[in-house]
Amino acid sequence: MTAFKLAVVSAGLSKPSSTRLLADRLAEATVRRLGEEGREAEVAVVELRDLAVDIANNFVTGFPAAALREAIGAVTDADAVIAVTPIFTASYSGLFKSFFDVIDHDALTGKPVLIAATGGTARHSLALEHAVRPLFSYLRAVVPPTAVYAATDDWGTAGDALTDGLPGRIERAAGELAALLAGRGPAAGAAGAAVPGQVVPFAEQLAALRV
């Protein structure tokens, strides 16, 4: 059985980076959930920090350098993408946006893209819904219901890995992405999922979007 190709895009600027750490946790959880379904995944990590100059030059010349071309290929050839950005000024970083600007606008059509972000305070978590999700909706990607935001304080919170806190959000999002890859749709792998013909109350639909 052919392994899924999973591209992980991290826009963290520092080393080590909490953005990269969150990206790795999401990738590990997704690979594990796919393994539970008897499927394998190959993970390719794209560190945008290392491509910043190439991305800028691409805007000027119109041609990607070899490293950038390889990164673009990893994303466009992937079966699914995990995209993680730090939040700057209540939105995604310029580097994050610039990378997806140099990718063909049709390349992500129909592709599952799990979105996530990091920031210093939980107050910026809504940037995922008012900035990051609309970006990938515009690119016609399929974005799972759960977006994962990790504030600085979240890394020190234990939480039950299956029910709450950052570990719980990671597991829920990874399960939704794995379900999309397995062809079942994100609702099929979630507890309390809607069935065809069932009307889901608006309050429940809003709850499903919480990070």
Coordinates of N, CA and C in Angstrom, one line a residue, residues 6-205:
L6 N 2.9 13.6 3.5 CA 2.5 14.7 4.3 C 3.5 15.8 4.4
A7 N 3.2 17.0 3.9 CA 4.1 18.1 4.0 C 3.8 19.0 5.2
V8 N 4.9 19.3 5.9 CA 4.7 20.2 7.1 C 5.4 21.5 6.9
V9 N 4.7 22.6 6.9 CA 5.3 23.9 6.7 C 5.3 24.7 8.0
S10 N 6.5 25.0 8.4 CA 6.7 25.8 9.6 C 7.3 27.1 9.3
A11 N 6.6 28.2 9.8 CA 7.1 29.6 9.6 C 7.8 30.2 10.8
G12 N 8.2 29.3 11.7 CA 8.9 29.9 12.9 C 10.3 30.5 12.5
L13 N 10.6 31.6 13.2 CA 11.8 32.3 12.9 C 13.0 32.0 13.8
S14 N 12.8 31.5 14.9 CA 13.9 31.2 15.9 C 14.2 29.7 15.9
K15 N 15.4 29.4 16.4 CA 15.8 28.0 16.6 C 16.3 27.9 18.0
P16 N 15.7 27.0 18.9 CA 14.5 26.3 18.6 C 13.3 27.2 18.5
S17 N 12.2 26.6 17.9 CA 11.0 27.4 17.6 C 9.8 26.7 18.1
S18 N 8.9 27.4 18.8 CA 7.7 26.8 19.3 C 6.8 26.4 18.1
T19 N 6.9 27.2 17.0 CA 6.1 26.9 15.8 C 6.5 25.6 15.2
R20 N 7.8 25.3 15.2 CA 8.3 24.1 14.7 C 7.9 22.9 15.6
L21 N 8.0 23.2 16.9 CA 7.6 22.2 17.9 C 6.1 21.8 17.7
L22 N 5.2 22.8 17.5 CA 3.8 22.5 17.3 C 3.6 21.7 16.0
A23 N 4.4 22.1 15.0 CA 4.3 21.4 13.7 C 4.7 20.0 13.8
D24 N 5.8 19.7 14.6 CA 6.2 18.3 14.8 C 5.2 17.5 15.5
R25 N 4.6 18.1 16.6 CA 3.6 17.4 17.4 C 2.4 17.0 16.5
L26 N 2.0 17.9 15.7 CA 0.8 17.6 14.8 C 1.1 16.6 13.8
A27 N 2.4 16.6 13.3 CA 2.8 15.6 12.3 C 2.8 14.2 13.0
E28 N 3.5 14.2 14.2 CA 3.6 12.9 14.9 C 2.2 12.3 15.2
A29 N 1.3 13.2 15.6 CA -0.1 12.7 16.0 C -0.8 12.2 14.7
T30 N -0.6 12.9 13.6 CA -1.3 12.5 12.4 C -0.7 11.1 11.9
V31 N 0.6 11.0 11.9 CA 1.2 9.7 11.5 C 0.7 8.6 12.4
R32 N 0.6 8.8 13.7 CA 0.2 7.8 14.6 C -1.3 7.4 14.3
R33 N -2.2 8.4 14.1 CA -3.6 8.1 13.8 C -3.7 7.4 12.5
L34 N -2.9 7.7 11.5 CA -2.9 6.9 10.2 C -2.5 5.5 10.5
G35 N -1.5 5.4 11.3 CA -1.0 4.0 11.6 C -2.1 3.2 12.3
E36 N -2.9 3.8 13.1 CA -4.0 3.0 13.7 C -5.0 2.6 12.6
E37 N -5.0 3.2 11.4 CA -5.9 2.8 10.3 C -5.1 1.9 9.4
G38 N -3.9 1.5 9.8 CA -3.1 0.6 8.9 C -2.5 1.3 7.7
R39 N -2.3 2.6 7.8 CA -1.7 3.4 6.7 C -0.4 4.0 7.2
E40 N 0.5 4.2 6.2 CA 1.8 4.8 6.5 C 1.8 6.2 5.9
A41 N 2.7 7.1 6.4 CA 2.9 8.4 5.9 C 4.3 8.8 5.8
E42 N 4.7 9.5 4.8 CA 6.1 10.0 4.7 C 6.0 11.5 4.9
V43 N 6.8 12.0 5.8 CA 6.7 13.4 6.2 C 7.9 14.2 5.7
A44 N 7.6 15.3 5.0 CA 8.6 16.3 4.5 C 8.4 17.6 5.2
V45 N 9.4 18.1 5.9 CA 9.3 19.3 6.6 C 9.9 20.5 5.8
V46 N 9.1 21.6 5.7 CA 9.6 22.8 5.0 C 9.8 23.9 6.0
E47 N 11.0 24.3 6.3 CA 11.3 25.3 7.2 C 11.4 26.6 6.4
L48 N 10.5 27.5 6.6 CA 10.5 28.7 5.8 C 11.6 29.7 6.2
R49 N 12.0 29.6 7.4 CA 13.1 30.5 7.9 C 14.3 30.3 6.9
D50 N 14.6 29.1 6.5 CA 15.8 28.9 5.6 C 15.5 29.3 4.2
L51 N 14.3 29.6 3.9 CA 14.0 30.0 2.5 C 13.6 31.4 2.3
A52 N 13.8 32.2 3.3 CA 13.3 33.6 3.3 C 13.9 34.4 2.1
V53 N 15.2 34.3 1.9 CA 15.9 35.0 0.8 C 15.4 34.5 -0.5
D54 N 15.3 33.2 -0.7 CA 14.8 32.6 -1.9 C 13.4 33.1 -2.3
I55 N 12.5 33.2 -1.2 CA 11.2 33.6 -1.5 C 11.1 35.0 -1.9
A56 N 11.9 35.9 -1.3 CA 12.0 37.3 -1.7 C 12.5 37.4 -3.1
N57 N 13.6 36.7 -3.4 CA 14.1 36.8 -4.8 C 13.1 36.3 -5.8
N58 N 12.3 35.3 -5.5 CA 11.3 34.8 -6.4 C 10.3 35.8 -6.8
F59 N 10.0 36.7 -5.9 CA 9.0 37.8 -6.2 C 9.7 38.8 -7.3
V60 N 11.0 38.9 -7.2 CA 11.7 39.9 -8.1 C 12.0 39.2 -9.4
T61 N 12.4 38.0 -9.4 CA 12.9 37.3 -10.6 C 11.8 36.5 -11.3
G62 N 10.9 36.0 -10.5 CA 9.8 35.2 -11.1 C 10.2 33.7 -11.2
F63 N 11.4 33.4 -10.7 CA 12.0 32.0 -10.8 C 12.4 31.6 -9.4
P64 N 12.0 30.4 -9.0 CA 12.4 29.9 -7.7 C 13.8 29.3 -7.7
A65 N 14.6 29.5 -6.7 CA 15.9 28.8 -6.6 C 15.7 27.3 -6.3
A66 N 16.7 26.5 -6.4 CA 16.6 25.1 -6.3 C 15.9 24.7 -5.0
A67 N 16.3 25.3 -3.8 CA 15.8 24.9 -2.5 C 14.3 25.3 -2.4
L68 N 14.0 26.4 -2.9 CA 12.6 26.8 -2.9 C 11.7 26.0 -3.8
R69 N 12.3 25.6 -5.0 CA 11.5 24.8 -5.9 C 11.3 23.4 -5.3
E70 N 12.2 22.9 -4.6 CA 12.0 21.6 -3.9 C 11.0 21.7 -2.8
A71 N 11.0 22.8 -2.1 CA 9.9 23.0 -1.0 C 8.6 23.2 -1.6
I72 N 8.4 23.9 -2.7 CA 7.1 24.0 -3.4 C 6.7 22.7 -3.9
G73 N 7.6 21.9 -4.4 CA 7.2 20.6 -4.9 C 6.8 19.7 -3.8
A74 N 7.4 19.8 -2.6 CA 7.0 19.0 -1.5 C 5.5 19.3 -1.1
V75 N 5.2 20.5 -1.1 CA 3.8 20.9 -0.8 C 2.8 20.6 -1.8
T76 N 3.1 20.8 -3.1 CA 2.1 20.6 -4.2 C 2.0 19.1 -4.4
D77 N 3.0 18.3 -4.2 CA 2.9 16.9 -4.4 C 2.3 16.1 -3.2
A78 N 2.2 16.8 -2.1 CA 1.7 16.1 -0.9 C 0.2 15.8 -1.0
D79 N -0.1 14.7 -0.2 CA -1.5 14.4 -0.1 C -2.2 15.3 0.9
A80 N -1.5 15.8 1.8 CA -2.0 16.7 2.8 C -0.9 17.6 3.4
V81 N -1.3 18.8 3.9 CA -0.4 19.7 4.4 C -0.7 20.1 5.9
I82 N 0.3 20.3 6.7 CA 0.2 20.9 8.0 C 0.9 22.2 7.9
A83 N 0.1 23.3 8.1 CA 0.7 24.6 7.9 C 0.6 25.4 9.3
V84 N 1.8 25.8 9.8 CA 1.9 26.4 11.1 C 2.6 27.7 11.0
T85 N 2.0 28.8 11.6 CA 2.6 30.1 11.5 C 2.6 30.8 12.9
P86 N 3.6 31.6 13.2 CA 3.5 32.4 14.4 C 2.5 33.5 14.1
I87 N 1.9 34.1 15.1 CA 0.9 35.2 14.9 C 1.6 36.5 15.2
F88 N 1.7 37.4 14.1 CA 2.3 38.7 14.3 C 1.2 39.7 13.9
T89 N 1.0 40.7 14.8 CA 0.0 41.8 14.5 C -1.4 41.2 14.2
A90 N -1.8 40.2 15.0 CA -3.1 39.6 14.8 C -3.3 38.9 13.5
S91 N -2.3 38.4 12.9 CA -2.4 37.7 11.6 C -1.2 36.7 11.4
Y92 N -1.3 36.0 10.3 CA -0.1 35.1 9.9 C 1.1 36.0 9.6
S93 N 2.3 35.4 9.7 CA 3.5 36.1 9.4 C 3.6 36.4 7.9
G94 N 4.4 37.5 7.6 CA 4.6 37.8 6.2 C 5.3 36.7 5.5
L95 N 6.2 36.0 6.1 CA 7.0 34.9 5.5 C 6.0 33.8 5.1
F96 N 5.1 33.5 6.0 CA 4.1 32.4 5.8 C 3.3 32.8 4.6
K97 N 2.7 34.0 4.6 CA 1.9 34.4 3.4 C 2.7 34.4 2.1
S98 N 3.9 34.9 2.2 CA 4.7 35.0 1.0 C 5.0 33.6 0.4
F99 N 5.2 32.6 1.2 CA 5.5 31.3 0.6 C 4.3 30.8 -0.1
F100 N 3.1 30.9 0.4 CA 1.9 30.5 -0.3 C 1.5 31.4 -1.4
D101 N 2.1 32.6 -1.5 CA 1.9 33.5 -2.6 C 2.7 33.0 -3.8
V102 N 3.8 32.3 -3.6 CA 4.6 31.9 -4.7 C 4.2 30.5 -5.2
I103 N 3.3 29.9 -4.5 CA 2.8 28.6 -5.0 C 1.6 28.9 -6.0
D104 N 1.5 28.1 -7.0 CA 0.4 28.2 -7.9 C -1.0 28.2 -7.2
H105 N -1.9 29.1 -7.5 CA -3.1 29.3 -6.7 C -4.0 28.1 -6.8
D106 N -3.8 27.2 -7.8 CA -4.6 26.0 -8.0 C -4.0 24.8 -7.3
A107 N -2.8 24.9 -6.8 CA -2.1 23.7 -6.4 C -2.7 23.1 -5.1
L108 N -3.4 23.9 -4.3 CA -4.0 23.3 -3.1 C -5.4 23.0 -3.2
T109 N -6.0 23.1 -4.4 CA -7.4 22.8 -4.6 C -7.8 21.4 -4.2
G110 N -8.7 21.3 -3.2 CA -9.1 19.9 -2.8 C -8.1 19.2 -1.8
K111 N -7.0 19.9 -1.5 CA -6.0 19.2 -0.7 C -6.3 19.5 0.8
P112 N -6.3 18.5 1.7 CA -6.5 18.7 3.1 C -5.3 19.6 3.7
V113 N -5.6 20.6 4.4 CA -4.6 21.5 5.0 C -5.0 21.7 6.5
L114 N -4.2 21.2 7.4 CA -4.5 21.4 8.8 C -3.8 22.7 9.2
I115 N -4.5 23.7 9.8 CA -3.9 25.0 10.1 C -3.6 25.1 11.6
A116 N -2.5 25.7 12.0 CA -2.2 25.9 13.4 C -1.3 27.1 13.5
A117 N -1.2 27.6 14.7 CA -0.5 28.9 15.0 C 0.0 28.9 16.4
T118 N 1.1 29.7 16.6 CA 1.6 29.9 17.9 C 1.6 31.4 18.2
G119 N 1.6 31.8 19.5 CA 1.7 33.2 19.9 C 1.9 33.3 21.4
G120 N 2.2 34.5 21.8 CA 2.6 34.7 23.2 C 1.4 34.7 24.2
T121 N 0.2 35.0 23.7 CA -1.0 35.0 24.5 C -2.2 34.4 23.8
A122 N -3.1 33.8 24.6 CA -4.3 33.2 24.0 C -5.2 34.2 23.3
R123 N -5.0 35.5 23.6 CA -5.9 36.5 23.0 C -5.8 36.5 21.5
H124 N -4.7 36.0 20.9 CA -4.5 36.0 19.5 C -5.0 34.8 18.8
S125 N -5.7 33.9 19.5 CA -6.1 32.6 18.9 C -7.1 32.7 17.8
L126 N -7.9 33.8 17.8 CA -8.9 34.0 16.8 C -8.3 34.3 15.4
A127 N -7.0 34.7 15.4 CA -6.4 34.9 14.1 C -6.4 33.7 13.2
L128 N -6.5 32.5 13.8 CA -6.6 31.3 12.9 C -7.9 31.4 12.1
E129 N -9.0 31.9 12.8 CA -10.3 31.9 12.1 C -10.5 33.1 11.2
H130 N -10.0 34.2 11.6 CA -10.3 35.4 10.8 C -9.2 35.7 9.7
A131 N -8.0 35.0 9.8 CA -7.0 35.2 8.8 C -6.5 34.0 8.2
V132 N -6.1 32.9 8.9 CA -5.5 31.8 8.3 C -6.5 30.9 7.6
R133 N -7.6 30.6 8.2 CA -8.6 29.8 7.6 C -9.1 30.4 6.3
P134 N -9.4 31.7 6.3 CA -9.9 32.3 5.0 C -8.8 32.3 3.9
L135 N -7.5 32.3 4.3 CA -6.5 32.2 3.3 C -6.6 30.9 2.5
F136 N -6.7 29.8 3.3 CA -6.7 28.5 2.6 C -8.1 28.2 2.0
S137 N -9.1 28.8 2.5 CA -10.4 28.7 1.8 C -10.4 29.3 0.5
Y138 N -9.7 30.5 0.4 CA -9.5 31.2 -0.9 C -8.7 30.3 -1.9
L139 N -7.8 29.6 -1.4 CA -7.0 28.7 -2.2 C -7.7 27.3 -2.5
R140 N -8.9 27.2 -2.0 CA -9.8 26.1 -2.2 C -9.2 24.8 -1.6
A141 N -8.5 24.9 -0.5 CA -8.0 23.7 0.2 C -9.2 23.3 1.1
V142 N -9.1 22.0 1.6 CA -10.0 21.5 2.5 C -9.5 21.6 3.9
V143 N -10.0 22.5 4.7 CA -9.4 22.7 6.1 C -10.3 22.0 7.1
P144 N -9.7 21.1 7.9 CA -10.4 20.4 9.0 C -11.0 21.4 10.0
P145 N -12.1 21.0 10.6 CA -12.8 21.9 11.6 C -11.9 22.4 12.7
T146 N -11.0 21.6 13.2 CA -10.2 22.0 14.3 C -8.9 22.7 13.9
A147 N -8.7 23.9 14.3 CA -7.5 24.6 14.1 C -6.8 24.7 15.5
V148 N -5.5 24.5 15.5 CA -4.8 24.4 16.8 C -3.9 25.7 17.1
Y149 N -4.2 26.3 18.2 CA -3.4 27.5 18.6 C -2.7 27.1 19.9
A150 N -1.4 27.5 19.9 CA -0.6 27.2 21.1 C 0.0 28.5 21.6
A151 N -0.5 29.0 22.8 CA 0.1 30.2 23.4 C 1.2 29.7 24.3
T152 N 2.0 30.6 24.8 CA 3.2 30.3 25.6 C 2.8 29.4 26.8
D153 N 1.7 29.8 27.5 CA 1.3 29.1 28.7 C 0.8 27.7 28.4
D154 N 0.4 27.4 27.1 CA -0.1 26.1 26.8 C 0.9 25.0 26.9
W155 N 2.2 25.3 26.7 CA 3.2 24.3 26.7 C 3.5 23.8 28.1
G156 N 3.1 24.6 29.1 CA 3.3 24.1 30.5 C 2.0 23.5 31.1
T157 N 1.0 23.3 30.3 CA -0.3 22.8 30.8 C -0.3 21.3 30.5
A158 N -0.5 20.5 31.6 CA -0.5 19.0 31.4 C -1.7 18.6 30.5
G159 N -2.9 18.6 31.1 CA -4.1 18.3 30.3 C -4.2 16.9 29.9
D160 N -5.3 16.4 29.7 CA -5.6 15.0 29.2 C -5.4 15.0 27.7
A161 N -4.5 14.1 27.2 CA -4.1 14.1 25.8 C -5.3 13.8 25.0
L162 N -6.4 13.2 25.5 CA -7.6 12.9 24.7 C -8.7 13.8 24.9
T163 N -8.7 14.7 25.9 CA -9.9 15.5 26.2 C -9.7 17.0 26.2
D164 N -8.6 17.5 26.7 CA -8.5 18.9 26.8 C -7.1 19.5 26.7
G165 N -7.0 20.8 26.8 CA -5.7 21.4 26.7 C -5.1 21.2 25.3
L166 N -3.8 21.7 25.2 CA -3.1 21.6 23.9 C -3.0 20.2 23.4
P167 N -2.7 19.2 24.2 CA -2.6 17.8 23.7 C -3.9 17.3 23.1
G168 N -5.0 17.7 23.8 CA -6.3 17.3 23.3 C -6.6 17.9 21.9
R169 N -6.3 19.2 21.7 CA -6.5 19.9 20.5 C -5.7 19.3 19.4
I170 N -4.4 18.9 19.7 CA -3.6 18.3 18.7 C -4.1 16.9 18.3
E171 N -4.6 16.1 19.2 CA -5.1 14.8 18.9 C -6.4 15.0 18.1
R172 N -7.3 15.9 18.4 CA -8.5 16.1 17.7 C -8.2 16.5 16.2
A173 N -7.3 17.5 16.1 CA -7.0 18.0 14.7 C -6.3 16.9 13.9
A174 N -5.4 16.1 14.5 CA -4.7 15.0 13.8 C -5.7 14.0 13.4
G175 N -6.7 13.7 14.2 CA -7.7 12.7 13.9 C -8.5 13.1 12.7
E176 N -8.9 14.4 12.7 CA -9.7 14.9 11.5 C -8.9 14.9 10.2
L177 N -7.6 15.2 10.3 CA -6.7 15.2 9.1 C -6.6 13.7 8.6
A178 N -6.3 12.8 9.6 CA -6.1 11.4 9.2 C -7.4 10.9 8.6
A179 N -8.6 11.3 9.1 CA -9.8 10.9 8.5 C -10.0 11.4 7.1
L180 N -9.6 12.6 6.9 CA -9.7 13.1 5.5 C -8.8 12.4 4.6
L181 N -7.6 12.0 5.0 CA -6.7 11.3 4.2 C -7.2 9.9 3.9
A182 N -7.9 9.3 4.9 CA -8.4 8.0 4.8 C -9.7 7.9 3.9
G183 N -10.2 9.1 3.5 CA -11.3 9.2 2.7 C -12.6 9.1 3.4
R184 N -12.6 9.3 4.7 CA -13.9 9.2 5.5 C -14.5 10.5 5.8
G185 N -13.8 11.6 5.6 CA -14.3 12.9 6.0 C -14.0 13.1 7.4
P186 N -13.8 14.4 7.8 CA -13.4 14.7 9.2 C -14.4 14.3 10.3
A187 N -15.7 14.3 9.9 CA -16.7 14.0 10.9 C -16.8 12.6 11.3
A188 N -16.3 11.7 10.4 CA -16.4 10.3 10.6 C -15.5 9.8 11.8
G189 N -14.5 10.6 12.1 CA -13.5 10.1 13.1 C -13.7 10.9 14.4
A190 N -14.8 11.7 14.5 CA -15.0 12.5 15.7 C -16.2 12.0 16.5
A191 N -16.1 12.0 17.8 CA -17.2 11.6 18.7 C -18.4 12.6 18.5
G192 N -19.6 12.1 18.4 CA -20.7 12.9 18.3 C -20.9 13.5 16.9
A193 N -20.3 12.9 15.9 CA -20.3 13.5 14.6 C -21.7 13.4 14.0
A194 N -21.9 14.3 13.1 CA -23.2 14.4 12.4 C -23.4 13.2 11.4
V195 N -24.6 12.7 11.2 CA -24.8 11.7 10.2 C -25.7 12.4 9.2
P196 N -25.7 11.9 7.9 CA -26.5 12.5 6.8 C -27.9 12.6 7.3
G197 N -28.4 13.9 7.0 CA -29.8 14.1 7.3 C -30.0 14.7 8.7
Q198 N -29.0 14.6 9.6 CA -29.2 15.1 10.9 C -28.9 16.6 11.0
V199 N -29.7 17.4 11.6 CA -29.5 18.8 11.8 C -28.7 19.1 13.0
V200 N -27.5 19.7 12.8 CA -26.6 20.0 13.9 C -26.9 21.4 14.5
P201 N -27.3 21.6 15.8 CA -27.6 22.9 16.3 C -26.4 23.8 16.1
F202 N -26.8 25.1 15.9 CA -25.8 26.1 15.6 C -24.7 26.2 16.7
A203 N -25.1 26.1 18.0 CA -24.2 26.1 19.1 C -23.1 25.0 19.0
E204 N -23.5 23.9 18.5 CA -22.6 22.8 18.3 C -21.6 23.0 17.2
Q205 N -22.1 23.6 16.1 CA -21.3 24.0 15.0 C -20.2 25.0 15.4

